[in-house]
XYZ file of C-alpha atoms in Angstrom:
607
model
C 37.954 16.150 2.860
C 38.225 20.206 4.507
C 35.209 21.114 2.136
C 33.436 17.537 3.978
C 35.021 18.056 7.735
C 32.811 22.365 7.279
C 29.720 20.999 5.498
C 29.769 18.515 9.000
C 30.831 21.442 11.288
C 28.646 24.128 9.914
C 25.442 21.315 9.357
C 25.843 19.697 13.564
C 25.916 24.032 14.257
C 22.735 24.522 13.232
C 21.814 21.490 14.426
C 21.744 22.886 18.142
C 20.908 26.152 16.977
C 17.598 24.446 16.041
C 17.521 21.802 19.070
C 15.957 23.298 22.419
C 17.491 21.773 25.162
C 17.103 18.293 25.748
C 17.847 17.335 29.465
C 17.353 14.320 31.758
C 14.252 15.455 32.634
C 12.174 16.273 29.712
C 13.747 12.119 28.874
C 11.841 11.200 31.881
C 8.474 13.621 31.201
C 8.117 11.878 28.434
C 8.153 8.469 29.184
C 6.267 8.841 32.356
C 3.595 10.059 29.609
C 4.062 8.165 26.433
C 5.845 5.158 27.703
C 4.515 2.490 25.455
C 4.424 4.439 22.645
C 8.466 5.150 22.820
C 8.742 1.743 23.620
C 7.149 0.882 20.363
C 9.165 3.256 18.447
C 12.060 1.783 20.484
C 10.518 -1.976 18.974
C 10.294 -0.478 15.111
C 13.882 0.909 14.843
C 15.084 -2.941 16.575
C 13.457 -4.938 13.781
C 14.190 -2.539 11.292
C 17.657 -3.217 11.445
C 17.019 -7.426 12.814
C 15.961 -7.075 9.126
C 18.363 -4.670 7.106
C 21.528 -7.134 9.018
C 19.818 -10.221 8.239
C 18.567 -12.235 5.060
C 16.565 -15.036 5.977
C 13.372 -16.712 6.016
C 12.041 -14.459 9.510
C 13.904 -11.245 8.434
C 11.586 -11.822 5.202
C 7.879 -12.780 6.673
C 7.783 -12.539 9.785
C 9.302 -9.161 10.986
C 8.032 -6.960 8.215
C 4.970 -8.555 10.229
C 5.729 -7.517 12.987
C 6.523 -4.025 12.435
C 3.643 -3.476 10.349
C 2.459 -3.558 14.270
C 4.543 -1.525 15.771
C 4.331 1.361 14.615
C 0.835 1.291 14.854
C 1.882 0.489 18.710
C 3.615 3.705 18.888
C -0.116 6.288 17.596
C -1.947 3.429 19.362
C -0.319 4.197 22.945
C -0.503 8.090 22.062
C -4.460 7.491 21.632
C -4.509 5.714 24.789
C -2.946 7.645 26.680
C -4.888 11.034 25.248
C -8.185 9.068 26.214
C -6.801 8.364 29.875
C -5.647 12.346 30.336
C -9.106 13.808 28.085
C -11.729 11.090 30.826
C -9.264 11.864 33.790
C -9.288 7.596 34.823
C -6.972 6.278 37.161
C -4.672 3.553 36.858
C -6.708 0.476 36.643
C -7.989 2.306 33.667
C -5.181 3.282 32.155
C -4.197 -0.265 32.813
C -7.409 -1.858 31.245
C -6.987 0.527 28.135
C -3.156 -0.320 27.069
C -4.139 -3.944 28.027
C -7.175 -3.656 25.720
C -4.138 -1.961 22.891
C -2.137 -5.120 23.355
C -4.257 -7.515 22.532
C -5.964 -5.922 19.438
C -2.392 -5.673 18.359
C -2.187 -9.163 18.805
C -4.760 -9.839 16.644
C -4.185 -7.700 14.190
C -1.314 -9.291 13.424
C -3.158 -13.027 13.330
C -5.245 -11.647 10.672
C -1.701 -10.841 8.528
C -0.887 -13.266 5.725
C 1.514 -15.649 6.428
C 4.445 -13.840 4.197
C 3.768 -10.197 2.576
C 5.331 -12.077 -0.434
C 1.416 -13.033 -1.195
C -0.829 -10.655 -0.315
C -4.186 -10.534 -0.643
C -6.915 -7.896 -1.799
C -7.362 -6.528 1.925
C -3.448 -6.264 3.888
C -2.275 -2.820 2.835
C -5.622 -0.886 2.200
C -6.634 -2.157 5.850
C -2.574 -1.088 7.528
C -2.880 2.296 6.255
C -6.308 2.460 6.925
C -5.768 2.335 9.954
C -2.772 4.872 10.428
C -5.895 6.972 9.271
C -8.203 6.140 11.573
C -4.613 6.527 14.065
C -3.923 9.700 12.706
C -7.680 11.275 12.835
C -8.204 9.546 16.425
C -5.208 11.644 17.871
C -6.602 15.554 16.455
C -9.852 15.422 18.322
C -10.170 12.353 20.784
C -8.534 15.737 23.599
C -12.292 17.772 22.755
C -14.258 14.826 22.902
C -15.539 16.077 25.918
C -14.723 20.068 24.973
C -16.787 21.741 22.632
C -14.547 24.617 22.382
C -13.292 24.839 18.281
C -11.037 27.855 18.044
C -9.102 26.037 21.172
C -9.262 22.445 18.563
C -7.889 24.654 15.677
C -5.098 26.045 17.639
C -4.243 22.252 19.201
C -4.455 20.924 15.804
C -1.872 23.777 14.244
C 0.342 22.688 17.290
C 0.680 19.059 16.878
C 0.930 19.355 12.950
C 3.661 21.987 13.228
C 5.390 20.040 15.865
C 5.305 16.925 13.571
C 7.414 19.204 10.934
C 9.914 19.988 12.978
C 10.422 17.188 15.059
C 10.548 15.750 10.954
C 12.981 18.169 9.952
C 15.137 18.049 12.866
C 15.407 14.586 12.239
C 16.997 14.617 8.288
C 19.107 17.388 9.955
C 20.886 15.124 12.347
C 20.622 12.571 10.241
C 22.908 14.453 8.009
C 24.926 15.646 10.401
C 25.955 12.091 11.631
C 26.273 10.706 8.279
C 28.612 12.923 7.205
C 30.353 12.133 10.353
C 30.605 8.857 9.768
C 31.995 9.526 6.441
C 34.339 11.369 7.473
C 35.532 9.338 10.005
C 36.699 6.865 6.557
C 37.716 8.762 4.402
C 40.074 10.788 7.702
C 41.022 8.201 9.791
C 40.163 4.634 7.636
C 37.614 3.823 10.518
C 36.367 0.937 8.115
C 32.189 0.859 7.668
C 29.544 -2.109 6.653
C 28.079 0.778 4.423
C 25.190 -0.713 3.446
C 24.294 -0.949 6.477
C 25.898 2.200 8.978
C 23.032 4.422 7.190
C 20.354 2.652 7.057
C 20.690 1.758 11.054
C 21.607 5.230 11.716
C 18.572 5.997 9.289
C 15.981 4.055 11.849
C 16.752 4.685 14.926
C 16.562 8.269 14.512
C 13.507 8.012 12.528
C 11.734 5.586 15.210
C 13.193 7.750 17.698
C 14.238 10.334 18.360
C 11.573 11.619 15.834
C 9.117 10.273 18.091
C 10.748 11.116 20.907
C 11.286 14.776 20.197
C 7.302 14.709 18.435
C 6.534 13.794 22.049
C 7.922 15.660 23.722
C 6.574 18.562 22.019
C 2.742 17.180 22.436
C 0.448 19.961 24.097
C 0.152 19.427 27.909
C -2.559 21.799 29.391
C -4.868 21.904 26.633
C -7.018 23.264 28.460
C -5.185 26.040 28.281
C -4.759 26.613 24.500
C -5.701 29.830 23.086
C -5.200 30.845 19.042
C -2.030 32.499 18.497
C -1.789 35.243 16.024
C -1.154 33.713 12.173
C 2.334 35.634 11.380
C 2.519 37.013 8.279
C 4.255 34.052 6.640
C 1.767 31.991 7.307
C -1.352 34.355 6.338
C 1.316 35.222 2.915
C 0.170 30.886 2.504
C -3.501 30.518 3.746
C -5.014 34.183 2.199
C -2.578 35.343 -0.545
C -1.512 31.793 -1.769
C -4.612 28.956 -1.245
C -7.577 31.055 -1.262
C -6.999 31.884 -5.093
C -5.988 28.417 -6.104
C -9.380 27.613 -4.650
C -10.813 29.609 -6.141
C -8.895 28.839 -9.771
C -10.145 25.577 -9.769
C -13.977 26.027 -8.873
C -13.930 28.197 -11.950
C -12.743 25.421 -13.907
C -15.074 22.892 -12.494
C -18.016 25.892 -12.652
C -17.059 26.609 -16.840
C -17.016 22.503 -17.063
C -20.296 21.949 -15.600
C -21.661 25.054 -18.009
C -19.505 23.327 -21.391
C -20.833 19.415 -20.388
C -25.151 21.181 -19.779
C -24.663 23.291 -23.848
C -22.562 20.251 -25.147
C -24.945 17.390 -23.234
C -22.163 15.254 -22.296
C -21.699 12.874 -19.206
C -18.318 14.083 -17.836
C -14.616 12.509 -18.495
C -14.636 10.119 -15.425
C -10.778 12.524 -14.965
C -12.766 14.825 -13.805
C -13.554 13.002 -10.454
C -10.012 13.522 -10.047
C -10.102 17.333 -10.506
C -12.800 17.750 -7.579
C -10.805 15.372 -5.075
C -8.089 17.718 -5.957
C -10.482 20.834 -5.795
C -12.128 19.532 -2.430
C -9.016 18.294 -0.293
C -7.298 21.927 -0.884
C -11.006 23.643 -0.556
C -10.996 21.405 2.580
C -7.630 21.927 4.116
C -7.843 26.749 2.874
C -10.760 26.053 5.034
C -9.624 25.048 7.977
C -5.659 26.924 7.889
C -8.351 30.178 7.110
C -10.835 28.763 10.007
C -9.019 31.169 12.756
C -8.688 34.403 10.822
C -12.378 35.588 11.320
C -10.511 36.328 14.426
C -8.473 38.334 13.108
C -8.248 41.543 10.349
C -8.745 39.668 7.322
C -9.363 40.693 3.495
C -12.527 41.471 2.338
C -11.765 38.038 -0.111
C -10.984 36.025 2.457
C -14.255 36.579 4.484
C -16.454 35.766 0.990
C -14.241 32.360 0.878
C -14.404 31.306 4.325
C -18.873 32.499 4.191
C -19.445 30.829 0.713
C -16.666 28.129 0.096
C -19.983 24.874 1.251
C -22.260 26.484 -1.131
C -19.914 26.272 -4.088
C -18.483 22.276 -3.959
C -22.125 21.879 -4.459
C -22.205 21.418 -8.105
C -18.907 20.309 -7.995
C -19.798 17.704 -6.660
C -23.144 16.752 -8.158
C -20.163 16.456 -10.887
C -18.350 14.034 -8.737
C -21.664 11.802 -7.789
C -22.641 11.284 -11.673
C -18.477 10.662 -13.047
C -18.947 8.381 -9.934
C -22.015 6.617 -11.136
C -21.179 6.380 -14.825
C -17.668 4.331 -14.001
C -19.543 2.312 -11.480
C -22.765 1.710 -13.865
C -20.902 0.372 -16.468
C -17.651 -1.817 -14.637
C -19.074 -1.748 -11.373
C -17.684 -1.457 -7.343
C -13.822 -2.459 -6.885
C -11.986 -1.007 -4.281
C -10.796 2.715 -5.827
C -14.267 3.427 -7.244
C -15.701 2.871 -3.322
C -12.877 4.560 -1.892
C -14.157 8.017 -4.268
C -17.401 7.215 -3.939
C -17.533 6.956 0.175
C -15.403 10.859 -0.117
C -17.822 11.636 -2.228
C -20.922 11.171 0.326
C -18.514 12.574 2.536
C -17.884 15.481 0.923
C -21.531 16.302 0.832
C -22.700 15.771 4.312
C -19.983 18.042 5.427
C -20.832 20.410 2.952
C -24.703 20.374 4.018
C -23.205 20.532 7.877
C -21.903 23.309 7.526
C -24.011 24.890 4.950
C -27.297 24.613 7.392
C -25.148 24.805 10.666
C -25.280 27.908 12.672
C -22.145 27.138 14.612
C -19.848 25.978 12.579
C -17.476 23.139 14.720
C -14.507 21.951 12.520
C -14.447 18.709 14.393
C -16.960 17.221 12.307
C -14.187 16.668 9.508
C -11.991 14.439 11.727
C -14.625 13.034 13.317
C -16.695 11.745 9.613
C -13.807 10.956 8.147
C -12.878 8.553 10.899
C -16.697 7.059 11.135
C -17.000 7.025 7.473
C -13.625 5.078 7.520
C -14.458 2.454 9.842
C -17.294 2.218 7.790
C -15.441 1.327 4.490
C -13.490 -1.484 6.042
C -15.554 -2.818 8.726
C -18.865 -2.238 8.195
C -20.833 -5.717 6.040
C -21.231 -2.742 2.988
C -17.995 -2.158 2.996
C -15.213 -1.931 0.463
C -14.165 -5.295 -0.218
C -17.505 -7.138 0.029
C -19.480 -4.837 -1.847
C -16.505 -4.928 -5.059
C -17.042 -8.697 -4.877
C -20.435 -8.526 -5.007
C -20.546 -5.424 -7.536
C -18.073 -7.588 -10.060
C -19.693 -11.171 -9.841
C -23.049 -9.617 -10.298
C -21.773 -8.242 -13.141
C -19.962 -11.000 -14.126
C -23.434 -13.796 -14.592
C -25.451 -10.632 -16.092
C -22.809 -10.372 -18.321
C -22.367 -14.266 -18.796
C -25.569 -14.254 -19.641
C -26.525 -10.919 -22.223
C -23.234 -13.073 -23.831
C -25.040 -16.185 -23.856
C -22.089 -18.285 -21.316
C -24.901 -18.518 -19.049
C -28.409 -19.992 -20.354
C -30.936 -21.461 -17.557
C -28.304 -20.629 -15.431
C -25.911 -23.516 -16.951
C -22.671 -23.182 -19.241
C -23.217 -22.995 -22.854
C -20.064 -22.866 -25.475
C -20.090 -19.584 -27.614
C -17.827 -18.277 -30.779
C -14.689 -16.813 -29.639
C -15.267 -12.933 -28.883
C -14.723 -9.193 -29.221
C -11.103 -8.051 -27.842
C -13.412 -5.878 -25.493
C -15.763 -8.306 -24.365
C -13.412 -10.843 -24.384
C -10.905 -8.986 -21.962
C -13.957 -7.424 -19.649
C -15.313 -10.983 -18.554
C -11.218 -12.319 -17.964
C -10.816 -8.806 -15.605
C -13.635 -10.047 -13.824
C -12.780 -13.070 -13.364
C -9.053 -12.429 -12.294
C -10.837 -10.136 -9.945
C -12.461 -12.601 -8.636
C -10.294 -14.864 -8.057
C -7.344 -12.122 -6.478
C -10.261 -12.238 -3.816
C -10.681 -16.555 -3.408
C -14.700 -15.774 -5.334
C -14.495 -18.047 -7.570
C -16.266 -21.380 -5.903
C -19.922 -19.925 -7.329
C -18.632 -20.761 -11.055
C -19.497 -24.774 -9.754
C -23.030 -23.821 -9.203
C -23.932 -23.032 -13.455
C -21.296 -26.092 -14.527
C -23.088 -29.441 -16.721
C -22.850 -32.595 -15.833
C -20.309 -32.575 -18.470
C -18.039 -29.993 -16.537
C -15.326 -30.864 -13.808
C -14.628 -27.976 -11.760
C -13.754 -29.908 -8.382
C -10.682 -27.947 -8.604
C -12.346 -24.584 -7.854
C -11.970 -24.737 -3.796
C -13.858 -22.993 -1.485
C -12.279 -19.584 -0.183
C -8.670 -20.611 -2.265
C -7.430 -18.735 -5.193
C -6.983 -20.833 -8.344
C -3.535 -21.576 -9.231
C -2.989 -20.025 -12.892
C -2.931 -23.550 -15.273
C -6.072 -23.850 -12.695
C -7.615 -19.748 -13.691
C -6.804 -21.612 -18.214
C -8.724 -24.284 -17.821
C -12.113 -22.221 -16.575
C -11.061 -20.065 -19.669
C -10.928 -23.532 -21.724
C -13.919 -25.043 -19.438
C -16.548 -21.529 -20.629
C -15.644 -21.728 -23.628
C -13.219 -18.165 -23.504
C -11.626 -17.076 -26.486
C -10.818 -13.729 -28.236
C -11.353 -13.105 -31.925
C -8.927 -13.066 -34.119
C -5.758 -13.395 -31.748
C -4.407 -17.115 -31.243
C -1.337 -16.190 -32.130
C -1.211 -12.851 -29.365
C 0.507 -12.203 -26.299
C -1.795 -12.251 -23.399
C 0.992 -11.801 -20.260
C 3.939 -12.064 -20.043
C 5.184 -12.727 -16.162
C 9.040 -12.579 -14.827
C 9.721 -14.574 -11.303
C 12.739 -13.714 -9.263
C 13.729 -15.568 -6.893
C 13.715 -14.354 -3.437
C 17.166 -15.812 -1.747
C 19.227 -17.390 -4.895
C 21.124 -19.462 -1.996
C 23.903 -22.704 -2.941
C 21.949 -26.877 -2.537
C 23.555 -29.559 -1.621
C 24.849 -30.889 -4.931
C 23.528 -34.492 -5.107
C 25.949 -37.595 -4.942
C 28.414 -37.812 -8.260
C 26.745 -34.959 -9.825
C 27.559 -32.535 -12.382
C 27.110 -28.791 -11.714
C 26.735 -26.545 -14.491
C 24.881 -22.726 -15.004
C 22.955 -21.976 -17.940
C 20.926 -18.897 -18.556
C 19.067 -19.375 -22.102
C 16.532 -17.973 -24.657
C 13.706 -18.576 -26.584
C 16.353 -17.029 -29.326
C 18.342 -19.392 -28.798
C 20.900 -17.519 -26.996
C 22.684 -19.570 -23.912
C 25.319 -19.536 -21.734
C 27.362 -21.273 -20.156
C 29.199 -21.491 -17.075
C 31.595 -23.610 -15.324
C 29.401 -26.597 -17.137
C 30.217 -29.544 -19.694
C 26.729 -29.642 -20.493
C 24.891 -27.572 -23.304
C 21.513 -26.240 -23.227
C 18.782 -25.297 -25.806
C 15.596 -23.719 -25.116
C 12.944 -25.109 -27.561
C 9.236 -24.047 -28.233
C 9.337 -22.325 -24.746
C 8.395 -25.746 -23.443
C 11.153 -28.200 -23.364
C 15.730 -28.559 -22.958
C 17.550 -29.622 -24.624
C 20.963 -31.168 -23.661
C 23.846 -31.549 -24.836
C 27.642 -31.975 -25.357
C 30.585 -31.550 -27.651
C 27.391 -30.838 -29.520
C 25.944 -34.232 -29.360
C 21.948 -34.208 -28.152
C 22.539 -36.453 -24.393
C 19.083 -36.103 -23.495
C 14.820 -33.503 -24.021
C 13.300 -32.326 -21.070
C 9.531 -31.238 -20.614
C 9.370 -28.313 -18.749
C 5.409 -28.688 -18.465
C 6.274 -30.130 -14.658
C 7.643 -26.599 -14.011
C 5.193 -24.736 -16.350
C 2.207 -26.103 -13.800
C 4.088 -25.605 -10.528
C 5.524 -21.417 -11.378
C 5.611 -19.618 -8.099
C 2.714 -17.407 -6.670
C 4.199 -14.279 -6.944
C 6.988 -12.375 -8.714
C 8.664 -12.650 -6.346
C 8.995 -15.886 -4.610
C 10.320 -18.653 -1.945
C 13.556 -19.849 -2.852
C 12.061 -23.681 -2.379
C 9.839 -22.493 -5.807
C 12.640 -21.838 -7.626
C 13.601 -25.866 -6.848
C 12.218 -28.410 -9.067
C 13.056 -32.145 -9.782
C 12.782 -33.810 -13.132
C 13.934 -37.125 -14.201
C 14.122 -38.231 -17.770
C 15.363 -41.760 -18.893
C 17.983 -40.632 -18.960
C 19.582 -38.156 -16.145
C 17.818 -37.356 -12.851
C 18.027 -32.947 -12.834
C 17.492 -30.993 -9.723
C 17.252 -27.092 -11.055
C 17.456 -24.555 -8.745
C 15.904 -21.269 -11.208
C 17.479 -17.556 -10.314
C 14.980 -15.542 -12.328
C 11.873 -17.553 -15.171
C 10.426 -15.852 -17.256
C 6.742 -16.581 -18.733
C 4.546 -15.886 -21.728
C 1.030 -17.209 -22.179
C -0.945 -16.949 -25.501
C -3.798 -18.000 -26.123
C -3.815 -19.023 -21.915
C -0.825 -21.571 -22.797
C 2.496 -20.894 -21.325
C 5.954 -21.301 -22.563
C 9.200 -19.692 -21.393
C 10.951 -17.233 -22.902
C 14.731 -17.233 -20.585
C 15.752 -19.227 -17.463
C 19.076 -18.180 -15.165
C 20.094 -20.419 -12.953
C 21.657 -23.619 -12.016
C 21.774 -27.581 -11.844
C 23.250 -31.081 -10.996
C 22.621 -33.111 -13.565
C 23.266 -37.002 -12.521
C 22.642 -39.855 -15.049
C 20.542 -43.246 -14.155
C 23.460 -45.163 -12.909
C 24.443 -43.959 -10.079
C 21.006 -43.335 -8.139
């Protein structure tokens, strides 16, 4: 306990030394300058605490969507304030801009899916893309009217260092207060809900304190900023570590390019990762050393700043070739689109810095902002481009295999594994984007594809039907397990017992193992599709599980109601509530590996 107390005291002393004095004047100044940003930070902490406290439908579905909007709101209203200050707008325009911000957040909330357990392919990429856009805009909005690259550099250095500072202090404060709570618990017997109190503390500090401290140290007199003299530790990082590291990457890439020319082989897919790593480190190194052009620097630093972008030419060509090979063979997907977009962006800034007489570093975040907007929201965005590409590749592949002939589906022999996986992966990709309706255009008169609905995702059962209708089978793998899935009840709760029913808890699997608790009935899983119900070693009934197979949850963590099934046989009514379901698929036929949950069994005479 003494050691614990000393650790708390030492931590709090350090915190007191590190944190500047916070008085009411500073607090009021932050609230006056960034009122909505602070308000949304408080909303974020409050909603996060509500999610920790409550395990209900609101906490599971509504609150996560609200917290996505509030985190964006913090950044959005920092941006609105910077716009007001940059263009010296009056209070009316400030009100209009903030109202537009609020309406934008409301519109964004309406676009989110009903539940984050059923995320589509757009939700999280758009969310993180919006975060990137708002971070980038903070970096350049104050300098939209000012072409002062050295002031721009100093401004971004300050906000980046303030962010690191606020994060460090937040963790120190959280550690110190957590140790204090721990001491109160052990020394004085003060009881806390340990599963919640530390989460409450963490969200409060990281949302409210972190944001408030960062904004209290946000640059005010932006026009008066002057680049500061880099200290020795900064120069060690930028000149003696990052520059040699960037040069090392460059030598590796040039050596690899020479090996390609000698061997006559196209670049491997992983080369794109190396080029992207070099480019990120190199651009970061260039930006961090940009100020050194005004100071006494090593000759190597000056040469790096002068020739870095011309030296990028060959690595970017390698990147374009690697991307082209992947796109030509497999088509566009969202990750490949992002890599291709970064390649175009790198090529653009490389050309600019080679040809421009004035190296205006504002172009880096501004151009990245525009490319991100294009990738997310243009008609040629990554979602539309990926869908169209995979659709066209699928149609082309089906034509080459003879599955499509004269724009109609034909029956073919089983496919080789690689070909089979290539086709089915594209079908699954398009299905995840609610985009299989076009298949109905190729259906013959004998085919019934009415179950494919426009703008809707096919269930797993319907996807199996599509494979069967198209005659897609894998050669020589009749007993191969194609897929296995585990489904978990997100909130495993009790259900009301039907009248005159018997309760049994069960945990059974296909190997014959069965665990029965608090029940008179025994269950045996047969062929992964039936349950044999017995009592005192006498078989009483056989329950078909086909209905459950056809109505499996849509996600691996589904709603409680998706795990409740009422099944009737000739003798009994069964009211199942599953905690966990595990399945396997062999040639599109689904069967159960194991089942865990409880059931109420009601005899027919008591209906």
